[in-house]
Amino acid sequence: MPEVDVRLERVTKRFGEVVAVDDLSLDIAEGEFFSLLGPSGCGKTTTLRMIGGFEDPTMGTVYLGGRDVTDLPPYRRDVNTVFQSYALFPHLNVFENVAFGLRRRKVPKDEIATRVREAMRLVDLEGFEERRPAQMSGGQQQRVALARALVNRPKVLLLDEPLGALDLKLRKQMQLELKRIQQEVGITFIYVTHDQEEAMTMSNRIAVMRHGRIEQLGEPEAVYENPATEFVAGFLGASNLLEGEVKETNGSGLATVLLTAGPSVRLPVDRLPAGATGRVKVGVRPEKVSIAPEGEAGPADRNTVTGRVTMSTYIGVSHQFKVQTAGGAELTVYVQNLGAERSPAQGESVVLTWKPEHTFAVEPQEDLTSEEDEG
Amino acid sequence: MAGPVSDERTAVVLPAEGPLAPPARQGERTLERRRRAVAYLLLTPGTLYLALFFALPLILIIYTSLKSGGLLSGGGFRFTWQWENYTDGLATYGSFYVRSVVYAGIATVACILLAYPMAYWIAFYGGRWKSALFFMILVPFFVSFVIRTVQWRFLLGDFGLIFGPLKDLGLLPQDFRVLATPLAVIAGITYNFLPFTALPLYVALDRIDRSLIEAAKDLYATKTEAFRKVVLPLSFPGLFAAVILTFVPATGDYVNSSVLGGPNTTMIGQIIQTKFLVELRYPEAAALSVVLMVGMLLIALLYAKALGTEDETLAAGAGA
Ligand SMILES: Nc1ncnc2c1ncn2[C@@H]1O[C@H](COP(=O)(O)OP(=O)(O)O)[C@@H](O)[C@H]1O
Ligand SMILES: [Mg+2]
């Protein structure tokens, strides 16, 4: 296990009545690409700003490389930030923007020239040194902001939705670029985003935040495959969530849940929320579900639900179906477009099946409706 | 402000799309032409206004400045290319120009030193009281210029509100005085022109993006360095405007030197005023005005050049 680079210990930040960050603890390892993911207003930026030294925690301690830095100003922390708005200095050219941190640290002239050149190469912007930020496109400005931070070789780089202002195509390209750069320089990246796909693409680990707390922390795959809460299940990708009640947990490691909307389904016992006995929501990701015409009953070891197709959409790489079960629940199904099978039409009765090990369960959360969608 | 902004746009668009952009279609061209026509149309009231109230009087003043004769004696003024109005005027009153420039210069520096910290504090720490606080700087100036200046006579009088008690207490010698000295005139100018300094400074400081200061601190700048390397350069356009807006009218001012000054503090504005309104020697007064105006223009141009207004530093600061 590599060393812990950033540690937040029971950190709380209040702005008057608003609790922006609520008793949050976090360990980030050296060299890790770590993402804070969550809807707008959940406290991501505030968390990042406390690591950078731009906000004082109301309570709690911030450690960088094992040292308590809670009371240190930003310029005394070995951390640099890529700001959401880039915050490039409009009165300085690109070279001077990138050299700003080195000049403040009184790095010798020759070394500044070398290191700026190096940073410009890293972000693929050689030859732009004399330009003003205003004479560059959004994507280029983004790279300047990155170079300006990286040139200082900080221990930790903080990035606050750095790609938020770019269009989709450029964003995808920059995601890969960022990942490459991070691997090349080996610096710890703490990345704030409300885009779950972005977080999944780039991160070693993700912390999903809500109301100033971490709802779940783990590797992208773990968080996606086995969401810990209903909120996480809904925020990361699409999920089908069906209400039900835990009936039995038998010896083979499988539990049975009786769905409110019909049959029972099985899932691994360790996928049940800790201590859950009563009401739960059972989930399965749309791409894990197979769809077949009625009567073609699947293997008995799969969870099975019947229903009627209410919508069938062709989206190129896949078909997307909405299926209404007899009990009134609605499930979404993605079927990869392999070009072979005939796909069920709207109105057709179908059987949906999936493996128990692709099933998860979460405690129902009451207060989800209004805030899910990010701004 | 419009200049740098549109420049930026072209600069961003051109390299990316310039050579590849498809030729504008006919409809778009007509639209573009119409848009331009509208823009020029919008300029007409301003142009007419300037022509009527600036260009025309200016020409008349220059015309008058080359006349000779007298209104009361000499049977009126005649246009005779009377260049002596200029040469004599400069020879007689040269020192008054110098004095005016020196007084106004000192007052301008004092104004900047007073207004910059004020504007800075309000812009950065005023929070939601910003506008109210800035308004408080302006409030005294809703009272007439002359009345305010006359009040200063009472304050600074030899036995006035301030020095009277101090002299009674023996803290100041009996013959101590401020009134009728250069100090009084310069202090009066400083006081009266402060809003002209504060307003452009405040506007410039207020529009500086706070995240730039955070970025500077993130890049190891201390508070002082963040100010010197980011805030100050970005406030240059405001500083430039403040200096011009304070210095130019202050040089021509005559109220402060009339009310607060004495025989040895006469400024060129007073001379011009007396010649125009008391002695009715219009040609000489006009010549002195033209000299003042040309002098101010030259100083402003030199100042702009020295600071490098053409340099993008200011343009970028103004546009950002
Ligand atoms: N300077 C501030 N003053 C008052 N409230 C703030 C301030 N900064 C953030 N907040 C509040 O704290 C909460 C979390 O904000 P933020 O950390 O910016 O969320 P995120 O980055 O996840 O969108 C929000 O409710 C926001 O309104
Ligand atoms: Mg944010």
mmCIF file of C-alpha atoms in Angstrom, chain A residues 49 54 74-75 77-81 83 85 87-92 97 100-101 104-106 131-132 134-137 148-149 152 154, chain B residues 8-9 11-12 15 209 211-223 225-226 228-231 233-234 311-313 316-317 320:
data_model
loop_
_atom_site.group_PDB
_atom_site.id
_atom_site.type_symbol
_atom_site.label_atom_id
_atom_site.label_comp_id
_atom_site.label_asym_id
_atom_site.label_seq_id
_atom_site.Cartn_x
_atom_site.Cartn_y
_atom_site.Cartn_z
ATOM 1 C CA ARG A 49 -10.713 24.243 -1.252
ATOM 2 C CA PHE A 54 -8.667 28.447 0.496
ATOM 3 C CA PRO A 74 -2.266 28.125 0.272
ATOM 4 C CA TYR A 75 1.195 29.375 -0.650
ATOM 5 C CA ARG A 77 1.154 24.028 0.888
ATOM 6 C CA ASP A 78 2.750 21.719 -1.617
ATOM 7 C CA VAL A 79 -0.448 21.651 -3.630
ATOM 8 C CA ASN A 80 -1.548 23.332 -6.824
ATOM 9 C CA THR A 81 -4.975 23.895 -8.247
ATOM 10 C CA PHE A 83 -9.462 26.237 -11.283
ATOM 11 C CA SER A 85 -12.643 29.011 -14.668
ATOM 12 C CA ALA A 87 -8.117 31.783 -13.654
ATOM 13 C CA LEU A 88 -5.306 32.513 -16.103
ATOM 14 C CA PHE A 89 -3.704 35.918 -15.621
ATOM 15 C CA PRO A 90 -5.016 38.005 -18.522
ATOM 16 C CA HIS A 91 -2.174 40.530 -18.343
ATOM 17 C CA LEU A 92 0.556 37.907 -18.726
ATOM 18 C CA ASN A 97 1.458 32.430 -16.643
ATOM 19 C CA PHE A 100 4.366 32.440 -12.228
ATOM 20 C CA GLY A 101 4.787 29.849 -9.489
ATOM 21 C CA ARG A 104 7.508 33.291 -6.762
ATOM 22 C CA ARG A 105 9.738 30.487 -5.530
ATOM 23 C CA LYS A 106 12.811 32.231 -6.910
ATOM 24 C CA ARG A 131 0.182 34.275 -26.718
ATOM 25 C CA ARG A 132 -2.187 35.938 -24.318
ATOM 26 C CA ALA A 134 -7.513 35.662 -24.424
ATOM 27 C CA GLN A 135 -6.037 34.643 -27.777
ATOM 28 C CA MET A 136 -6.513 30.943 -27.096
ATOM 29 C CA SER A 137 -9.438 28.562 -27.315
ATOM 30 C CA ARG A 148 0.836 26.329 -14.848
ATOM 31 C CA ALA A 149 0.017 23.987 -11.968
ATOM 32 C CA ASN A 152 5.649 23.415 -9.889
ATOM 33 C CA PRO A 154 3.385 19.697 -6.454
ATOM 34 C CA GLU B 8 -10.137 39.216 -28.373
ATOM 35 C CA ARG B 9 -12.975 37.614 -30.228
ATOM 36 C CA ALA B 11 -8.129 36.749 -32.193
ATOM 37 C CA VAL B 12 -9.781 33.618 -30.887
ATOM 38 C CA PRO B 15 -6.631 31.141 -36.242
ATOM 39 C CA ASP B 209 -11.834 38.210 -10.966
ATOM 40 C CA SER B 211 -10.189 33.607 -8.586
ATOM 41 C CA LEU B 212 -7.102 35.278 -10.093
ATOM 42 C CA ILE B 213 -5.994 36.258 -6.613
ATOM 43 C CA GLU B 214 -6.628 32.738 -5.388
ATOM 44 C CA ALA B 215 -4.649 31.429 -8.337
ATOM 45 C CA ALA B 216 -1.760 33.714 -7.416
ATOM 46 C CA LYS B 217 -1.832 32.474 -3.837
ATOM 47 C CA ASP B 218 -2.062 28.922 -5.075
ATOM 48 C CA LEU B 219 1.106 29.633 -7.055
ATOM 49 C CA TYR B 220 3.030 30.598 -3.920
ATOM 50 C CA ALA B 221 2.403 34.353 -4.014
ATOM 51 C CA THR B 222 2.087 35.993 -0.624
ATOM 52 C CA LYS B 223 -0.645 38.585 -0.141
ATOM 53 C CA GLU B 225 3.001 39.547 -4.172
ATOM 54 C CA ALA B 226 -0.539 38.738 -5.257
ATOM 55 C CA ARG B 228 1.864 43.554 -6.860
ATOM 56 C CA LYS B 229 1.807 40.940 -9.593
ATOM 57 C CA VAL B 230 -1.918 40.597 -10.237
ATOM 58 C CA VAL B 231 -4.186 43.218 -8.668
ATOM 59 C CA PRO B 233 -1.332 45.486 -13.069
ATOM 60 C CA LEU B 234 -4.977 44.627 -13.632
ATOM 61 C CA ASP B 311 0.636 47.690 -25.058
ATOM 62 C CA GLU B 312 -1.767 44.828 -24.576
ATOM 63 C CA THR B 313 -1.081 44.888 -20.851
ATOM 64 C CA ALA B 316 -5.876 42.810 -21.605
ATOM 65 C CA GLY B 317 -6.521 44.245 -18.194
ATOM 66 C CA ALA B 320 -10.619 40.720 -18.922
#
